[in-house]
mmCIF file of C-alpha atoms in Angstrom:
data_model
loop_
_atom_site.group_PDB
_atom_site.id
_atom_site.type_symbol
_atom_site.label_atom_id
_atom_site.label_comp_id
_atom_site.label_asym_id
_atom_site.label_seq_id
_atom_site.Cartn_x
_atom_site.Cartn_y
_atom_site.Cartn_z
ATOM 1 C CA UNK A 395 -19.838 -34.935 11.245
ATOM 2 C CA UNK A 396 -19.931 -32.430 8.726
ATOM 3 C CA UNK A 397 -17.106 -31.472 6.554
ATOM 4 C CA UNK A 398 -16.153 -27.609 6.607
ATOM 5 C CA UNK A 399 -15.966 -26.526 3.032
ATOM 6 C CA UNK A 400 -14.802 -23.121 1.967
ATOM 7 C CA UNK A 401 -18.155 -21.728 0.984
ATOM 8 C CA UNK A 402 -19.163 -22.203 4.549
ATOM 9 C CA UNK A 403 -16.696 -19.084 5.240
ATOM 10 C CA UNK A 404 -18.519 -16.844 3.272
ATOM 11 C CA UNK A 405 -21.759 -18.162 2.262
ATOM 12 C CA UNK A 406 -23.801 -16.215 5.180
ATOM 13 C CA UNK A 407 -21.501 -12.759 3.760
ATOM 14 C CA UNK A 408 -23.679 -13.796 0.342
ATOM 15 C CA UNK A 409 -27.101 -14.253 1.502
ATOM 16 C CA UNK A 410 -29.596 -12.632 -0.448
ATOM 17 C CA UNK A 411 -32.224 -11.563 2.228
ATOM 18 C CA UNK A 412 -29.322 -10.444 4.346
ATOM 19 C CA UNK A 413 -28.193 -7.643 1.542
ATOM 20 C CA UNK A 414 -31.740 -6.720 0.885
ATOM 21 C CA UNK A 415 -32.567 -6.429 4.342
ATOM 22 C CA UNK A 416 -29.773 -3.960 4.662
ATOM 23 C CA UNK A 417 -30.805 -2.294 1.098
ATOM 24 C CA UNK A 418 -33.883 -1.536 3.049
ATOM 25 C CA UNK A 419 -32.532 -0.379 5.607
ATOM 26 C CA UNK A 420 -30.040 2.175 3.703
ATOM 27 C CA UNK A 421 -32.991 3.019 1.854
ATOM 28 C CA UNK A 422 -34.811 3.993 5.085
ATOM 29 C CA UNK A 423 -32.313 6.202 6.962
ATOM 30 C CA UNK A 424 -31.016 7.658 3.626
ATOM 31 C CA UNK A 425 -34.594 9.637 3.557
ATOM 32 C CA UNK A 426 -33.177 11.652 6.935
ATOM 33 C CA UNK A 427 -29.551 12.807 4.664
ATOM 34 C CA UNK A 428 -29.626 16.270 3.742
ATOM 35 C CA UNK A 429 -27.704 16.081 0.815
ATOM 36 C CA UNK A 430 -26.915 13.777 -1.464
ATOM 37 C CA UNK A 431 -24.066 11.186 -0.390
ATOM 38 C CA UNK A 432 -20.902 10.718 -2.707
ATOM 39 C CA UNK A 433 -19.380 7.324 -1.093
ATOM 40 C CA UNK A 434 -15.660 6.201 -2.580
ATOM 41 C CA UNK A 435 -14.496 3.014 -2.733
ATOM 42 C CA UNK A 436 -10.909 2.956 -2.395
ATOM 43 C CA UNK A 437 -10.148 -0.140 -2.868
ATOM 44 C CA UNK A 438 -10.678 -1.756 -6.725
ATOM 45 C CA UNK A 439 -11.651 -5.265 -5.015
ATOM 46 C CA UNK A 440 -14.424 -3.583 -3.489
ATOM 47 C CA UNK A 441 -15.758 -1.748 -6.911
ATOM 48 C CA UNK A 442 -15.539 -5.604 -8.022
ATOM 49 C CA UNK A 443 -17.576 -6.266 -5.849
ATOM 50 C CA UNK A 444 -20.024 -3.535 -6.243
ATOM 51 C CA UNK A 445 -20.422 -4.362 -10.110
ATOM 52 C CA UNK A 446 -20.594 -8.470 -9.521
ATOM 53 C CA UNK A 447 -22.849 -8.197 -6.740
ATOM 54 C CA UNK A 448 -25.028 -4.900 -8.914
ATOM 55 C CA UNK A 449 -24.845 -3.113 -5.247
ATOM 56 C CA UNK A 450 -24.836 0.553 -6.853
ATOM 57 C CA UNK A 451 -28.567 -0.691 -8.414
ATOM 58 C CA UNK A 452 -29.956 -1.545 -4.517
ATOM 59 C CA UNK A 453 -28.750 2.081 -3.451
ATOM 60 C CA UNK A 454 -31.349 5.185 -3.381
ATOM 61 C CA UNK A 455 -30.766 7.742 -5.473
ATOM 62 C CA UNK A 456 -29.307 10.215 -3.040
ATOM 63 C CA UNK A 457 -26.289 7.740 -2.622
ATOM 64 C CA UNK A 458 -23.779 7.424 -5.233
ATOM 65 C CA UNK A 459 -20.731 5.467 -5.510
ATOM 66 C CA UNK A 460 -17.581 7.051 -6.501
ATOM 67 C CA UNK A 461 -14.586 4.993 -7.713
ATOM 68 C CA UNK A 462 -11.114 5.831 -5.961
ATOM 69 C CA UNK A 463 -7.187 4.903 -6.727
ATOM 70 C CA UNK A 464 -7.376 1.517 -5.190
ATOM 71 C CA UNK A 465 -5.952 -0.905 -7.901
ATOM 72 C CA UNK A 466 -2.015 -0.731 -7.945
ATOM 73 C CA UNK A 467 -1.926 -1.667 -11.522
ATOM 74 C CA UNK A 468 -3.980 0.864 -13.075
ATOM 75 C CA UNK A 469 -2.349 3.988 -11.075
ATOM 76 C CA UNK A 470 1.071 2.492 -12.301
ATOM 77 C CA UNK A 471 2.552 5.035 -14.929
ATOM 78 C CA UNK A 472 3.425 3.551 -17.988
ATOM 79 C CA UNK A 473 7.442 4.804 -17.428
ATOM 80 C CA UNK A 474 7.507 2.306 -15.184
ATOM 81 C CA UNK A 475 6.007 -0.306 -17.049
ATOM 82 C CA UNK A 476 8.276 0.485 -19.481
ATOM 83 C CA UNK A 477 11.248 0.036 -17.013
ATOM 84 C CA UNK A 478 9.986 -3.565 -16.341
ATOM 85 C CA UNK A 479 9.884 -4.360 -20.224
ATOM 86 C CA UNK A 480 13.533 -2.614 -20.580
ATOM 87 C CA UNK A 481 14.663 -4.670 -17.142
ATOM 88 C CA UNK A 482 12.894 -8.198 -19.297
ATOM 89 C CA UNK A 483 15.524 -7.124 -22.302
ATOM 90 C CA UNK A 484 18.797 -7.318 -20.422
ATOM 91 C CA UNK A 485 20.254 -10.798 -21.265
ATOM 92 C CA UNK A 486 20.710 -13.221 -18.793
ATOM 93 C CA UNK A 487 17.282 -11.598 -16.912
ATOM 94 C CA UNK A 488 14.440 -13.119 -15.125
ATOM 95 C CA UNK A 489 11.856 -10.742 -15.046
ATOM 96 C CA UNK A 490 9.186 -12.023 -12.162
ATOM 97 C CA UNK A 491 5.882 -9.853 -11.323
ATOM 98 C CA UNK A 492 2.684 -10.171 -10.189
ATOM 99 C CA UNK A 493 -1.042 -10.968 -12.114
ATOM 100 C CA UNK A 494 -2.048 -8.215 -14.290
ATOM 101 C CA UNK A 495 0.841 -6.137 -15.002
ATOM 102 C CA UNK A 496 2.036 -8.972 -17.280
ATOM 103 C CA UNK A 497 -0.583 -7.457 -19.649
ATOM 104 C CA UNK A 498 -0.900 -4.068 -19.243
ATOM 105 C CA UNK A 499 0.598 -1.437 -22.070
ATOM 106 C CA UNK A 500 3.594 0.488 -21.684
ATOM 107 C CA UNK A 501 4.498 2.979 -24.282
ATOM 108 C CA UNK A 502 5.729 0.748 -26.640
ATOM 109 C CA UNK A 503 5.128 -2.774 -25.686
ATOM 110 C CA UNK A 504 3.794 -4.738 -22.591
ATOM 111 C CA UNK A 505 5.590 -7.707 -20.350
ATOM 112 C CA UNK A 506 3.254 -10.406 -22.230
ATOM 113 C CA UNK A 507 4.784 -9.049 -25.642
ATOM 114 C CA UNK A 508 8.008 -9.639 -24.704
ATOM 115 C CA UNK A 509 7.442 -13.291 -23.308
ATOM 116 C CA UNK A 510 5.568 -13.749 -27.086
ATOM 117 C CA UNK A 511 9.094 -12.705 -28.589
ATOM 118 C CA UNK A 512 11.222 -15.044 -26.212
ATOM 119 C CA UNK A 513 11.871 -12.864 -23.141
ATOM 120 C CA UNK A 514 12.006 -15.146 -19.580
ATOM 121 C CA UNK A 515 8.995 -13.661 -17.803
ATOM 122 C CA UNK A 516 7.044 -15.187 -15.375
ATOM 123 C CA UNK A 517 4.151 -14.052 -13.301
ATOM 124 C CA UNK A 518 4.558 -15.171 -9.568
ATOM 125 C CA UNK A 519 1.712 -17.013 -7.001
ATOM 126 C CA UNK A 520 3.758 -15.752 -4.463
ATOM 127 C CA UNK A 521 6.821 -13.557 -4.255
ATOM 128 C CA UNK A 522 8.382 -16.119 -1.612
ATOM 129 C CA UNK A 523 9.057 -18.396 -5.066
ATOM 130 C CA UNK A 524 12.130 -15.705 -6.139
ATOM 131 C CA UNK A 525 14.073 -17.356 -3.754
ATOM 132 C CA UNK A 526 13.866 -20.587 -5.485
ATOM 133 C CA UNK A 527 14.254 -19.052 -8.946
ATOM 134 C CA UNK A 528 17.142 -17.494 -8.157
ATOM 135 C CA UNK A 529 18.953 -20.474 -6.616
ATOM 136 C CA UNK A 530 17.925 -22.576 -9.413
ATOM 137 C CA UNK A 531 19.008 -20.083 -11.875
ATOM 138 C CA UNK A 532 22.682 -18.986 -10.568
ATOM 139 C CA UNK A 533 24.039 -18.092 -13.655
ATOM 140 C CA UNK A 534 21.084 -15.673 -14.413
ATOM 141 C CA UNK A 535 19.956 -12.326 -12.950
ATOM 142 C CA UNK A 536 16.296 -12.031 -11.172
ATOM 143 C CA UNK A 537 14.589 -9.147 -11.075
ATOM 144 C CA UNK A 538 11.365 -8.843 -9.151
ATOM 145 C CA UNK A 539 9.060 -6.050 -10.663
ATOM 146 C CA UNK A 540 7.292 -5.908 -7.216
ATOM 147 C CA UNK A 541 3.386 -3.939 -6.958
ATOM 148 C CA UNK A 542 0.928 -3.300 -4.876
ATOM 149 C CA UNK A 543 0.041 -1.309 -1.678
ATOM 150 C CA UNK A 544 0.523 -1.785 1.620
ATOM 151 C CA UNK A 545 -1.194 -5.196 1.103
ATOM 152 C CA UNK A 546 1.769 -7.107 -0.536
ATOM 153 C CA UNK A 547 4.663 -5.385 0.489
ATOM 154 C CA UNK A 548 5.590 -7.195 3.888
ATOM 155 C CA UNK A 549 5.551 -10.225 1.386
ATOM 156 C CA UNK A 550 8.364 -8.093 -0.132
ATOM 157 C CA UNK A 551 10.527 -7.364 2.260
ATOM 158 C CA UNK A 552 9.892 -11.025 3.735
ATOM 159 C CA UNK A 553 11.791 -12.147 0.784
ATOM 160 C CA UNK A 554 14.583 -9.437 0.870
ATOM 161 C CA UNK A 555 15.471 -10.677 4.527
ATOM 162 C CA UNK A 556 15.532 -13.887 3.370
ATOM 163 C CA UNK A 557 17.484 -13.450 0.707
ATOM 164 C CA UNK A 558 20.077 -11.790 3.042
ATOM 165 C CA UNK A 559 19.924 -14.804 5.876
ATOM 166 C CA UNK A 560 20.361 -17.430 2.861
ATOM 167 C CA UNK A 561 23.014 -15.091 0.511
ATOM 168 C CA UNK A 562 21.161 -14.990 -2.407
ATOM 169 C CA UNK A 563 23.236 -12.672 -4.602
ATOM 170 C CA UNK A 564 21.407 -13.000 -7.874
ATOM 171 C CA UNK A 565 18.032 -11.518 -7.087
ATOM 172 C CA UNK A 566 16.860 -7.805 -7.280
ATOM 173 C CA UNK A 567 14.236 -5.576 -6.547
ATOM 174 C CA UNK A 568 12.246 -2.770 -8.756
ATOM 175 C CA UNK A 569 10.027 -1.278 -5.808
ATOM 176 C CA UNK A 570 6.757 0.095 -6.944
ATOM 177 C CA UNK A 571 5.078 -0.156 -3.515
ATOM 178 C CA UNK A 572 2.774 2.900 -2.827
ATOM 179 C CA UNK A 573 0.692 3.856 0.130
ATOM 180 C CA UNK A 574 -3.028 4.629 0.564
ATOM 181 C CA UNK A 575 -3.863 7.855 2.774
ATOM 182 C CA UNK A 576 -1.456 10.615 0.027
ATOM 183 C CA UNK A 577 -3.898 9.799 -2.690
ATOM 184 C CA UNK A 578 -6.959 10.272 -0.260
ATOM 185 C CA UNK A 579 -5.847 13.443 0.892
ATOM 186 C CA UNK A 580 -5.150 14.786 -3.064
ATOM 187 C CA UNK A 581 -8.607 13.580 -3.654
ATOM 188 C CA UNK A 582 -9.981 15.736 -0.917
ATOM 189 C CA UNK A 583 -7.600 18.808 -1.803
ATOM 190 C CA UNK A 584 -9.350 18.617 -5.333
ATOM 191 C CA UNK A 585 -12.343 21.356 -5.300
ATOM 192 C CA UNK A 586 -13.828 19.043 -7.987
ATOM 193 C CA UNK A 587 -13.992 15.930 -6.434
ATOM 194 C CA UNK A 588 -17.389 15.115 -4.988
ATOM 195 C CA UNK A 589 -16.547 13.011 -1.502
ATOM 196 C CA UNK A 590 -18.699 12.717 0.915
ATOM 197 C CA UNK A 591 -17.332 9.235 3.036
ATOM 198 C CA UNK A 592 -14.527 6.578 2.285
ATOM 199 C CA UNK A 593 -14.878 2.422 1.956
ATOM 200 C CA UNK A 594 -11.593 1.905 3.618
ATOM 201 C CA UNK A 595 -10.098 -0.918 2.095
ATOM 202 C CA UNK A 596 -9.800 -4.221 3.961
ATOM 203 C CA UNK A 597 -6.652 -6.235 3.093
ATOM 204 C CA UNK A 598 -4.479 -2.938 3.186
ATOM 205 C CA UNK A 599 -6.314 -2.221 6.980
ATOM 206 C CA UNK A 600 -5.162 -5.538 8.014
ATOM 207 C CA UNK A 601 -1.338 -4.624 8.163
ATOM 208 C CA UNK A 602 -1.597 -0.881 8.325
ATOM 209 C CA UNK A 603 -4.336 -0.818 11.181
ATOM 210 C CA UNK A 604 -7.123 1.733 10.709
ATOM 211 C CA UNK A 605 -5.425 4.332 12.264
ATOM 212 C CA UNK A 606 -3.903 5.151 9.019
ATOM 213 C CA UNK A 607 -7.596 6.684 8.610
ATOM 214 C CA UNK A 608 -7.932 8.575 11.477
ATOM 215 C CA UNK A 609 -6.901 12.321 9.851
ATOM 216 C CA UNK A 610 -9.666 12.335 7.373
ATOM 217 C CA UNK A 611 -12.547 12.751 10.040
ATOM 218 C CA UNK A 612 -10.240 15.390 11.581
ATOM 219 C CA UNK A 613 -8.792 17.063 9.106
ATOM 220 C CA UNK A 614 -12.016 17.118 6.645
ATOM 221 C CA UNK A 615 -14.849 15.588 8.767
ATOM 222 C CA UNK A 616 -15.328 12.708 6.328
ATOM 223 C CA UNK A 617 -16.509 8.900 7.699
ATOM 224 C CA UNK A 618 -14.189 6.232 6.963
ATOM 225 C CA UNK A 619 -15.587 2.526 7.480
ATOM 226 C CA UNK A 620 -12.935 0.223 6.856
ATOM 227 C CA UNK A 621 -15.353 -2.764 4.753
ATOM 228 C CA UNK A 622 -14.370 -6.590 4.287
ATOM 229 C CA UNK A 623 -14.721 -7.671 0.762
ATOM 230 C CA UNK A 624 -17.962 -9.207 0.375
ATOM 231 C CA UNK A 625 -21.754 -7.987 -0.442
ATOM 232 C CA UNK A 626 -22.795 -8.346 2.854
ATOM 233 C CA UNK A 627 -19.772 -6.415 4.232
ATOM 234 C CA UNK A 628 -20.259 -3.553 1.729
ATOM 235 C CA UNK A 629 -23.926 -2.998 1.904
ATOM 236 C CA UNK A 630 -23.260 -3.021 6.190
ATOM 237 C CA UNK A 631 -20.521 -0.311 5.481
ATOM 238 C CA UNK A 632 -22.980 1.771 3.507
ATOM 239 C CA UNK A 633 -25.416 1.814 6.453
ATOM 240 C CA UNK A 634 -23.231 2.956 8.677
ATOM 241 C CA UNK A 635 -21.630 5.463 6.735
ATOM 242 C CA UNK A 636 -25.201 6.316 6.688
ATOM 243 C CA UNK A 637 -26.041 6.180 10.301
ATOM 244 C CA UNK A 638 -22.504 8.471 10.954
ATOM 245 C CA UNK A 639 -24.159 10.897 8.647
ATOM 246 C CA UNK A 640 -27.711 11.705 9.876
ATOM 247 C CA UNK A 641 -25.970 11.586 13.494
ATOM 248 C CA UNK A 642 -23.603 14.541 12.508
ATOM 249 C CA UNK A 643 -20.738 11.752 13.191
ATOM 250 C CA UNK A 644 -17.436 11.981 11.201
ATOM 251 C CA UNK A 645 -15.386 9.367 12.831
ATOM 252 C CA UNK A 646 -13.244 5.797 11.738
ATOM 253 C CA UNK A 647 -15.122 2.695 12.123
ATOM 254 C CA UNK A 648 -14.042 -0.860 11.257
ATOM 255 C CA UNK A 649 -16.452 -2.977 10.164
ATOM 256 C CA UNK A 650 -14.344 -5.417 9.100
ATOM 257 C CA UNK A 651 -13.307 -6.093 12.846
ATOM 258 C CA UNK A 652 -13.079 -9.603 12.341
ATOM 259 C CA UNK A 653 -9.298 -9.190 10.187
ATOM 260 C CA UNK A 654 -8.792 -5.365 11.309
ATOM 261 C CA UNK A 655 -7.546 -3.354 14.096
ATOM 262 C CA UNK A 656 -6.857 -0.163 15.072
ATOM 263 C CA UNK A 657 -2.833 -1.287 15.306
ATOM 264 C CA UNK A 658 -2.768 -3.741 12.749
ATOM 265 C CA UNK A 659 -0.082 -6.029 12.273
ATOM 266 C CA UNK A 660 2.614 -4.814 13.949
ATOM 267 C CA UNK A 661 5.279 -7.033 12.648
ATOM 268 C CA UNK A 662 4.804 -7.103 9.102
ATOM 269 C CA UNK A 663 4.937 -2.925 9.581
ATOM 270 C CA UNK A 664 8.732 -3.728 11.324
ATOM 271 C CA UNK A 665 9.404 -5.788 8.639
ATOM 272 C CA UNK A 666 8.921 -2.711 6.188
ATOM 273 C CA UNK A 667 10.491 -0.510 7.939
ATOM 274 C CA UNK A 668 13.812 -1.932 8.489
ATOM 275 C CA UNK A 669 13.730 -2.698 4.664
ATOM 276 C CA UNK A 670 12.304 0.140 3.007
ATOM 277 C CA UNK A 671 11.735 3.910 3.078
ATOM 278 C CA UNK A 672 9.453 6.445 2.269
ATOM 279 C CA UNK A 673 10.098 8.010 -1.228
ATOM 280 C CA UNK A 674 10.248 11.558 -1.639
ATOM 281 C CA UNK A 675 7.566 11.478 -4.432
ATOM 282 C CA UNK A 676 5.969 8.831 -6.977
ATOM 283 C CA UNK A 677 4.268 9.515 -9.788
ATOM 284 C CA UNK A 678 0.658 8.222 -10.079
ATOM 285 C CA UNK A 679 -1.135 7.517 -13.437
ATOM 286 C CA UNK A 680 -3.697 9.924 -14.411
ATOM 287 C CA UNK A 681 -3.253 11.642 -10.945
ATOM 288 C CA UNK A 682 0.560 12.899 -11.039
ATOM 289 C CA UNK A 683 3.311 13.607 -8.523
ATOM 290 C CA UNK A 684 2.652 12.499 -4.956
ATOM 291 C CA UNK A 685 4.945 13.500 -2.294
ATOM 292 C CA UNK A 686 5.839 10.416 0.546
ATOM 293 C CA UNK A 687 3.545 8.153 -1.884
ATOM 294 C CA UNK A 688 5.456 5.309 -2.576
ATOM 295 C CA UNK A 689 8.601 2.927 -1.255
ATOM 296 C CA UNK A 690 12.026 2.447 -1.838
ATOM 297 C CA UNK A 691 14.723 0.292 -0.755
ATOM 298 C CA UNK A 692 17.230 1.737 2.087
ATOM 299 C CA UNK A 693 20.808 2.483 1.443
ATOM 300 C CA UNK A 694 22.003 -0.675 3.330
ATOM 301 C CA UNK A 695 19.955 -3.015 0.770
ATOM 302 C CA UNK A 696 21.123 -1.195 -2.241
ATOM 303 C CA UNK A 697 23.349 -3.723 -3.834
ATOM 304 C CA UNK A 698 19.509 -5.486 -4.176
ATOM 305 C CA UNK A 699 18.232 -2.366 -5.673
ATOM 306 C CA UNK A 700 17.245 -2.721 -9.357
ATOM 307 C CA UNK A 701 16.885 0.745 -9.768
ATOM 308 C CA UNK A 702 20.747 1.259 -8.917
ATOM 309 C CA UNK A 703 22.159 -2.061 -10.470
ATOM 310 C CA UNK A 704 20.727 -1.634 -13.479
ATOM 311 C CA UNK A 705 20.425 2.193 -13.907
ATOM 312 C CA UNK A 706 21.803 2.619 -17.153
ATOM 313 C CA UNK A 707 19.330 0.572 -18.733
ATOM 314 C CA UNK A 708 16.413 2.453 -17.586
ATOM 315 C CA UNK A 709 14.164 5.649 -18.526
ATOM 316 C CA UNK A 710 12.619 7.771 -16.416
ATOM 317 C CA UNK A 711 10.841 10.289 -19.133
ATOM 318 C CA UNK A 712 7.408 10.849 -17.729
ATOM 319 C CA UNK A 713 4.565 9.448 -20.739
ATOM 320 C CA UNK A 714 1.203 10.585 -20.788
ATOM 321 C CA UNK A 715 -1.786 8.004 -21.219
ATOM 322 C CA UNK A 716 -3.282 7.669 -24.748
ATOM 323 C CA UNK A 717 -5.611 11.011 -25.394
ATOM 324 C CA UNK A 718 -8.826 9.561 -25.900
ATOM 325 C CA UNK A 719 -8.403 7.549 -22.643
ATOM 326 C CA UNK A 720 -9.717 9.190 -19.219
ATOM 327 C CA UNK A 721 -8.517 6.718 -16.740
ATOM 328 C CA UNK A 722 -6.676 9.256 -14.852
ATOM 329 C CA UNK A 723 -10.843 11.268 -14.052
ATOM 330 C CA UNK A 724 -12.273 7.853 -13.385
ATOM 331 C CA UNK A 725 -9.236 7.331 -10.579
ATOM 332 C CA UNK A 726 -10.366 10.659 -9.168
ATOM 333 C CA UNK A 727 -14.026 9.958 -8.887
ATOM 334 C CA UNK A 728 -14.979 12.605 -11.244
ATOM 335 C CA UNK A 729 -16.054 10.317 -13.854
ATOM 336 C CA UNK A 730 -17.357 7.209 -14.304
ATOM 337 C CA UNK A 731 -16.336 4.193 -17.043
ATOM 338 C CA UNK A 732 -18.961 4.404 -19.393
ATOM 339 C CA UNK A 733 -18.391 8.548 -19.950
ATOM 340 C CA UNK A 734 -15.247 7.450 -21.606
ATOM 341 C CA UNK A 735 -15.613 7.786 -25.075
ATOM 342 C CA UNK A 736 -13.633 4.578 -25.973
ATOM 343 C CA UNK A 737 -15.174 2.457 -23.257
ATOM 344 C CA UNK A 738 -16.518 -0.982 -24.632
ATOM 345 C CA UNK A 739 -15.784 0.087 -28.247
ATOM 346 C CA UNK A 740 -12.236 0.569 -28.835
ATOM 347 C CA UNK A 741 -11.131 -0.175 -25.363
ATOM 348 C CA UNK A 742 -12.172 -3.458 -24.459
ATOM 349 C CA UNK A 743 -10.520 -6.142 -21.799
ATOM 350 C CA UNK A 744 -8.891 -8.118 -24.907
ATOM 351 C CA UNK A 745 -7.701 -4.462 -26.575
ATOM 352 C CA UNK A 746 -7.221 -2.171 -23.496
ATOM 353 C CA UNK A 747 -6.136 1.371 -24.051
ATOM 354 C CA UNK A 748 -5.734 2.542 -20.322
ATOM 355 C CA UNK A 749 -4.811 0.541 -17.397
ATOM 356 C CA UNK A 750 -8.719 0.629 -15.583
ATOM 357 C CA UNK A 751 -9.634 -1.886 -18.243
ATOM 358 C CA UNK A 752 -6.436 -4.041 -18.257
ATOM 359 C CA UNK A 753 -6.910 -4.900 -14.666
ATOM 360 C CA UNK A 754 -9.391 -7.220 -13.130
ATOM 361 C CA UNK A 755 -9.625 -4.445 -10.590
ATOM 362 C CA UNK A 756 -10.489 -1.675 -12.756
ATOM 363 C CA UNK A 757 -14.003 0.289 -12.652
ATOM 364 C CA UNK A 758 -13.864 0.043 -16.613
ATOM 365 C CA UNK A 759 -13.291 -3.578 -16.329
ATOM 366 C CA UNK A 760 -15.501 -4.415 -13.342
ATOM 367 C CA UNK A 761 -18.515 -1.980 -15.704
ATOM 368 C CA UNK A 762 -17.459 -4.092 -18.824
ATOM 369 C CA UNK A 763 -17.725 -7.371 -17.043
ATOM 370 C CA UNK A 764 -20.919 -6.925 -14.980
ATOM 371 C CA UNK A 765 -22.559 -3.956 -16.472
ATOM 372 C CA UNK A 766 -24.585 -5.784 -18.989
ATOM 373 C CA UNK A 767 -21.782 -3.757 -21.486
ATOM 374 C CA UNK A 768 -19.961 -6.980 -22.681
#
């Protein structure tokens, strides 16, 4: 009897004849569109995928990617990376966070500078390993520098209840958890943006639902297709963004149905809400003030709050992103990676000067890596 291995889980979401047949396809119907069609991924994992997999070179000309706000580290403004690095100074801190934000620039220095000089940083597999830090470390402070959208934040307040049930009193919270549909609807306020359909993303649908999507047919008669992750999933989402199009459709379709529903998952959103609120507004890099954008703790968890405890250490002057840098147009869609003047010269992966190209999410660093730049 055969062994399952992992590849046989996505092998057949791979399969070469399967994404050309559906390149052909595309191709076909996409000589009945009247216009051009500007499609935006969302979701950085997806414009990963779109570079790795060179999807944008199987599409007809009349179909154009466009490259959205998806990648919680590169819409994270550098005040608050600079709040994590002035959090990682306090003595007696643990400074815990997630992947890429160890790297990226604030205005003066970065999270993986500070560990260089001594600081206790560490970059977490999963968020559920605070708990153990903290207990391990009683006479020491933790402070989780928690990311991401709507993706990793149950994971968050998973660990705030527990930390509650168990009495965990050395472990705090510095919420940066920010929502999906405010951006969308900026994006589609902006006379300059060219957006035509969305690539919902797939990991956020799973615990949001795609209901979440449901105003952006109504309000602006846009298709939203909520895609998995791979090249097979993508290219399917493309055809029937396609389909919705010469049929005059505007409507939410999953095609991810085998993770998504309209509902989602129903328990992980209770677990949010009886942890966290809605912020009044967040600040987005390269994008700005969004009202009801982002998270915060409620009153009744505040003595977990970082941004209370330790609000005397921290700044909250807004910074701008380096001048030459235009990550802030790319995360609009109104420019892509390679338009940047700095782009694979003096902004590299190893030297980043904007967040896109710190990130293993970002266009600049999903063009970089797979656009035959590096």
């Amino acid at each position: 009897m055969k062994t399952l291995q992992l590849r046989d889980l996505y092998d057949r979401f791979r399969d070469p004849a399967t994404i050309k047949g559906l390149a052909a396809l595309i191709a076909e119907d996409a000589k009945r569109l009247r216009e051009p069609l500007h499609i935006m991924e969302v979701c950085g994992g997806h414009t990963h995928t779109i570079m790795k997999y060179g999807l944008n070179q199987l599409l007809p000309e009349n179909i154009e990617f466009v490259h959205g706000p998806g990648c919680p580290v590169c819409i994270m403004p550098k005040e608050r990376i600079d709040n994590a690095v002035e959090l990682a100074n306090i003595d007696g801190v643990i400074l815990c966070t997630l992947g890429d934000m160890i790297r990226v620039p604030g205005s003066g220095s970065s999270l993986a500078n500070e560990r260089a000089k001594g600081r206790d940083i560490r970059s977490l597999y999963s968020p559920l390993d605070l708990i153990e830090i903290a207990k391990s470390n009683p006479e020491k402070r933790v402070v989780y520098f928690a990311i991401g959208f709507e993706t990793t934040t149950p994971m968050t307040a998973a660990v705030i209840k527990r930390a509650v049930k168990e009495g965990v009193k050395n472990l705090f919270f510095h919420i940066n958890h920010v929502l999906v549909p405010p951006p969308m609807h900026i994006l589609m306020a902006d006379e300059e943006a060219k957006i035509d359909a969305f690539i919902g993303p797939a990991h956020v649908s799973v615990i949001t639902g795609s209901k979440i999507y449901e105003p952006f047919p109504e309000k602006y008669s846009t298709p939203v297709v909520v895609s998995g992750f791979e090249p097979v999933d993508v290219m399917h989402s493309i055809a029937m963004i396609v389909k919705q199009k010469i049929e005059g459709r505007a409507e939410v379709e999953v095609q991810y149905s085998r993770s998504v529903s309209r509902e989602g998952n129903v328990a992980a959103q209770r677990m949010i809400e009886e942890t966290m609120e809605v912020r009044e507004s967040f600040r987005w890099r390269g994008i700005g003030d969004i009202e009801k954008s982002a998270l915060r703790l409620r009153d009744e968890y505040r003595d977990f709050d970082a941004e209370a405890v330790f609000a005397d250490y921290l700044s909250h002057e807004p910074i701008d992103d380096h001048k030459l840098c235009i990550c802030g147009t790319i995360l609009k869609g109104l420019a892509k990676p390679y338009e940047c003047r700095v782009f694979g010269k003096a902004c590299t992966p190893n030297t980043p000067l904007g967040s896109c190209m710190v990130s293993s999410e970002g266009a600049c660093n999903a063009y970089y890596r797979f656009g035959g730049v590096s």
